[in-house]
Amino acid sequence: MKAGVVVFPGTNCDRDTKKACEHFGWETDYIWHDESNLDDYDIIFLPGGFSYGDYIRAGGLATFSPVVQAIKDYVKNKKGYVVGICNGFQILCETGLLPGTLSVNDNTRFICDVVGLATSDDKMPEAISLPIAHGEGRYFADDETLKQIQQDNMIFLRYQDNPNGSLLNIAGLIDRKNNVIGMMPHPERAVFKETGNTDGMYFFKLLEAEIK
Amino acid sequence: MKTAAGKKLYQALNITEFEYNEILSRLKRKPNDLETYLFSAMWSEHCGYKHSRKYLKRLPLGGTVCEGENAGGVLVGDHVITFKVESHNHPSAIEPFQGAATGIGGIIRDILAIGARPVALLNSLKFGKLTDKWVKHLFNGVVDGISTYGNSIGVPTVAGEVGFDKCFTDSPLVNVMAIGVVHKDKIKSAKAIPGNNIVLVGSHTGRDGIHGASFASKELNENSKEDRPSVQVGDPFMKKVLIEATLEILELEEVVSCQDCGAAGLLSSTSEMGSMGKCGLELHLDKVNLREEVMEPWEIMLSESQERMIFMVTDQGLDKVLNIAKKYDISGKIIGKTDTSGLYKLLWNGEQVACLPPALLTSGPVYTLNENEPKYISEYKNKEFQSSISISIEEGVKKLLADPNFASKKWVYRQYDHTVGNRTSLKPGEGGSAGIWLDEEGGVVGLTIDSNGRQVFLDPYNGAKNTVWESYRNLVSDGFNPLGVTDCMNYGNPEKDEVAYQFVKSIDGIADACKAASIPVVSGNVSLYNESTDLRVYPTPTTGMVGYTDNYDKLIKNSFSKNETVYLIGKQIDETSNIGGSLYQMVCYDFLGGSVDSVDENLEISLKDTIFNLRDNHLLDGCIDISEGGLFGALFEGLKSGNSGFESILNDSEITEKVLFGEITGRYLISVKDTNQTEKLLNNNKIPYKKLGKCTGNNIKLGNIALNLAELTDLYDKTIELEMAK
């Protein structure tokens, strides 16, 4: 299993994500934002942070980077999985690789907390808890898109006690046709006993099962 | 040069006649205009520590790693935990968002400059009364600034404290502490070495923050808002990029030293490097990349534009450094060279415009302060506290829990990313301190930041001493062994006798506490002139303390759960106890006075040993140190975390305000299951203790008083949020 963790200027969860991947024995590289060859990787992470400062709009500028252009081809050619966490989810929505958008939390403030999540994947327990840390995490889409998302069984994570006003309590989406996952919670921050929570492990185990 | 007002330049720059004469005699000539600007910044209180330097020497340094560098540290295995606390009070008073944001930027650079990766931030904030509209604006702005900046750079804000008192209305205190980790073999010095290139990396230089150092060295008044251009503007995105670029550059052997550009920018960074290395420097100011089209040499030297670092690099290393800057899309420019002349030379288009020994700039005058006890000390000491029967215990409890000083700070820390970095072992609200996993060594680093201005105001020596021990107890209660201290001294105008006394006595208190606890003061910062025409801040030494435990499993919980028995260990309150400075007196009676309890150092150390004994013998379930809010405050916090009610076995004569809410030193609450074994161990260790009762049900029962835990929790959790929504 070989993982790549994309690093934009302003990314700040690159090290956390690599540390988590390596914990599961995955060979993991950083991928600098000007890279355009992703053929080596089974899975690519777009980690959390503030890519290019998130100026204009969260994830907005990153969509123009060479690496995101390469990710589009990677998805189109079904080379492997793409997982966007937090800012990565925002980038995937901005790029159109996942539907909808993530707007400012309904309390207008940054929220850092640990939240309860209901999962819809039978490879994970029904309920887990994961850390969140974002200012723009309110999932939003038009009615038609929301209908489609539900029809396609894309919602794999829902907030139990919605912290940010996300529609349908959406915390994470999975597109099984194209192998693209986006989520606001941070599974990579909940892998080690020393951080007081290991529920993120279920997500990494899910990925292992999907890719094998 | 004379200024428009007919003043001489040095007078306009607030250099006193005495200091100007000092410059003349040391320089043996008149300084030119540019040099006068240099002196005005470097001899300001902020850069020159002229009122404090003499006294700071009293602090114990033994055991410090990287002494004399940008930030000191303590050694854990092969790694140095480097840490420092710094104030950004003055800028935050007039521009709270940028003031707080750049405060983080500044302290992060200090950690970075020695080659350490910043891994955590803490802060200590003080504001006026929260019901005041202006105070709300400041509080909101500061929290927003910390949130926006700290979250973006990916360094978790893991702990802090927030206090409110009228005396901080005009002069809020914003103290930020940063912690970094570096392998002991990879530390970089700030000492300049001859024969190297001086490279400036990071943002371009603009006019922001000019005179910032001098602005931070005076009292605030109604015209202070006009000083707004003296506040720097931060760019967290640029800082995040600069952090990564700097750490990559510092991996290079060819980089011999490094310094950040903080207060008095390029001037203080390069002159300090020269002075430390007794080395000559030649700076070509026309080579500096500028943000504005035309800037004068003095403006370039004094600019406090953020996100800039200075590296001294060998000829062989130049390309490597410049390539790293290029990779990160930031500016990297060779702006000068070091030599053996021992002189600090500034050039402008080839012409020498200033030349003097750097040590003249970095060793300004040292003033002696008046140490006589001011009148107010005995006046306040003799004030007698009168408890009123009209306030019942129940009312007292509710007032205390709903006071923003005691109430939950969740509204604040929920806005700070406290888990980024994948190292946070103890989050806000989970203990007396925060825990950062040091996976490099296998254990957990404990972090706390504390202050108690009320006690220091009443008794600067004992109050400051207790501030250090309060940090100590916070670490011990979570299972950390204390290792080192950093302090930020926040005071009023030191030229006034009351403040001078407060400052000197608190230094002595901190020094004696650290000596008794056998921990060094590894770094620190002084912020003076925190006063306005009407109000002066309480003398507030803020102590940041770092501890360590070699195993995550040795951390102690802060919760008291059902069926556990709670004991008070350490000092007990009786009629003769001194509880001056207690929060409840202020909250319920608006009273400040009386004597402050003095610390029993031997007891404090035996309490630490005993708590660790109990833990290692698997007898201990929960532990909380008793501080603000007294016995009841600690009990409530433990029960709230453990989600349990309580049935006390105190008799009615013990259910008094003084016993429940009074604040004295040297005590903790612990919760255990095996009472026999626990009491045996406490007796063996000769620790005074008192059994308080058992965790059970949903109400806190004290004699015939029953308080509903859920109701109290609601009050405690929502006070600040509701007040800020008003």
Coordinates of C-alpha atoms in Angstrom, one line a residue, chain A residues 8-17 19-20 32-34 49-55 107 109-115 131-134 163-164 186-197, chain B residues 117 140 143-144 147-148 150-155 235-238 240-241 244 327-329 410-411 413-427 437 439 442-444 551-553 724:
Chain A
F8 CA 0.2 23.0 -0.5
P9 CA 1.8 26.1 1.0
G10 CA -0.4 26.5 4.0
T11 CA -1.3 22.8 4.5
N12 CA -0.9 22.0 8.2
C13 CA -2.1 18.4 8.6
D14 CA 0.4 16.8 6.2
R15 CA 2.7 15.6 9.0
D16 CA -0.3 14.3 11.1
T17 CA -1.7 12.4 8.1
K19 CA 2.2 9.8 10.8
A20 CA -1.2 8.1 10.9
W32 CA 4.5 18.9 -3.4
H33 CA 1.8 21.0 -4.9
D34 CA 3.5 21.4 -8.3
G49 CA -5.0 23.2 6.6
F50 CA -5.3 26.4 4.7
S51 CA -4.0 25.8 1.2
Y52 CA -2.6 29.0 -0.3
G53 CA -3.9 30.7 2.8
D54 CA -7.5 29.9 1.8
Y55 CA -7.7 33.4 0.5
N107 CA -22.3 30.2 14.4
R109 CA -16.9 30.9 14.4
F110 CA -14.1 28.3 14.1
I111 CA -15.1 25.2 16.0
C112 CA -12.7 22.7 17.5
D113 CA -14.3 19.9 19.4
V114 CA -14.8 16.1 19.5
V115 CA -18.1 15.1 17.9
P131 CA -12.1 15.6 16.4
I132 CA -13.3 18.4 14.2
A133 CA -11.5 21.8 13.6
H134 CA -12.8 24.1 11.0
P163 CA -22.2 21.5 15.3
N164 CA -22.0 23.7 12.2
H186 CA -10.0 14.4 11.3
P187 CA -9.5 10.6 11.6
E188 CA -5.7 11.0 11.4
R189 CA -5.9 12.9 14.8
A190 CA -7.6 9.9 16.4
V191 CA -5.2 7.0 15.8
F192 CA -2.8 7.0 18.7
K193 CA -3.7 6.1 22.3
E194 CA -1.6 9.1 23.4
T195 CA -4.1 11.5 21.9
G196 CA -6.9 10.0 23.9
N197 CA -9.0 8.7 21.0
Chain B
R117 CA 9.6 23.0 15.5
N140 CA -13.7 39.0 21.0
V143 CA -9.7 35.5 20.8
D144 CA -10.4 35.9 17.1
S147 CA -7.9 31.6 16.5
T148 CA -7.3 32.9 13.0
G150 CA -2.8 30.1 15.5
N151 CA -5.2 27.8 13.7
S152 CA -3.7 28.7 10.3
I153 CA -0.1 28.0 11.2
G154 CA -1.0 24.6 12.4
V155 CA 0.3 24.9 16.0
D235 CA 0.0 37.0 7.7
P236 CA -0.5 33.5 9.1
F237 CA -0.2 31.9 5.6
M238 CA 3.2 33.6 5.2
K240 CA 3.2 28.9 8.0
V241 CA 5.4 28.9 4.9
E244 CA 8.6 25.2 7.0
K327 CA 10.9 26.5 -3.4
Y328 CA 8.5 28.2 -0.9
D329 CA 8.0 31.2 -3.1
K410 CA -15.2 26.7 26.5
W411 CA -16.5 29.6 24.4
Y413 CA -11.0 27.3 23.5
R414 CA -13.6 25.8 21.2
Q415 CA -12.4 28.5 18.7
Y416 CA -8.8 27.4 19.0
D417 CA -7.6 24.3 17.1
H418 CA -6.2 22.4 20.0
T419 CA -5.7 19.0 18.3
V420 CA -3.7 19.8 15.2
G421 CA -0.3 18.3 15.3
N422 CA -1.5 14.9 16.4
R423 CA 0.2 15.3 19.8
T424 CA -2.5 16.6 22.2
S425 CA -2.7 14.2 25.1
L426 CA -4.6 16.4 27.5
K427 CA -7.0 18.9 25.9
W437 CA 2.8 13.8 23.5
D439 CA 6.7 10.7 20.7
G442 CA 7.9 8.3 24.5
G443 CA 6.4 10.4 27.2
V444 CA 4.1 13.4 27.6
N551 CA 4.5 7.4 30.1
Y552 CA 1.0 8.4 28.9
D553 CA -0.5 5.9 31.3
M724 CA -21.0 37.5 24.5

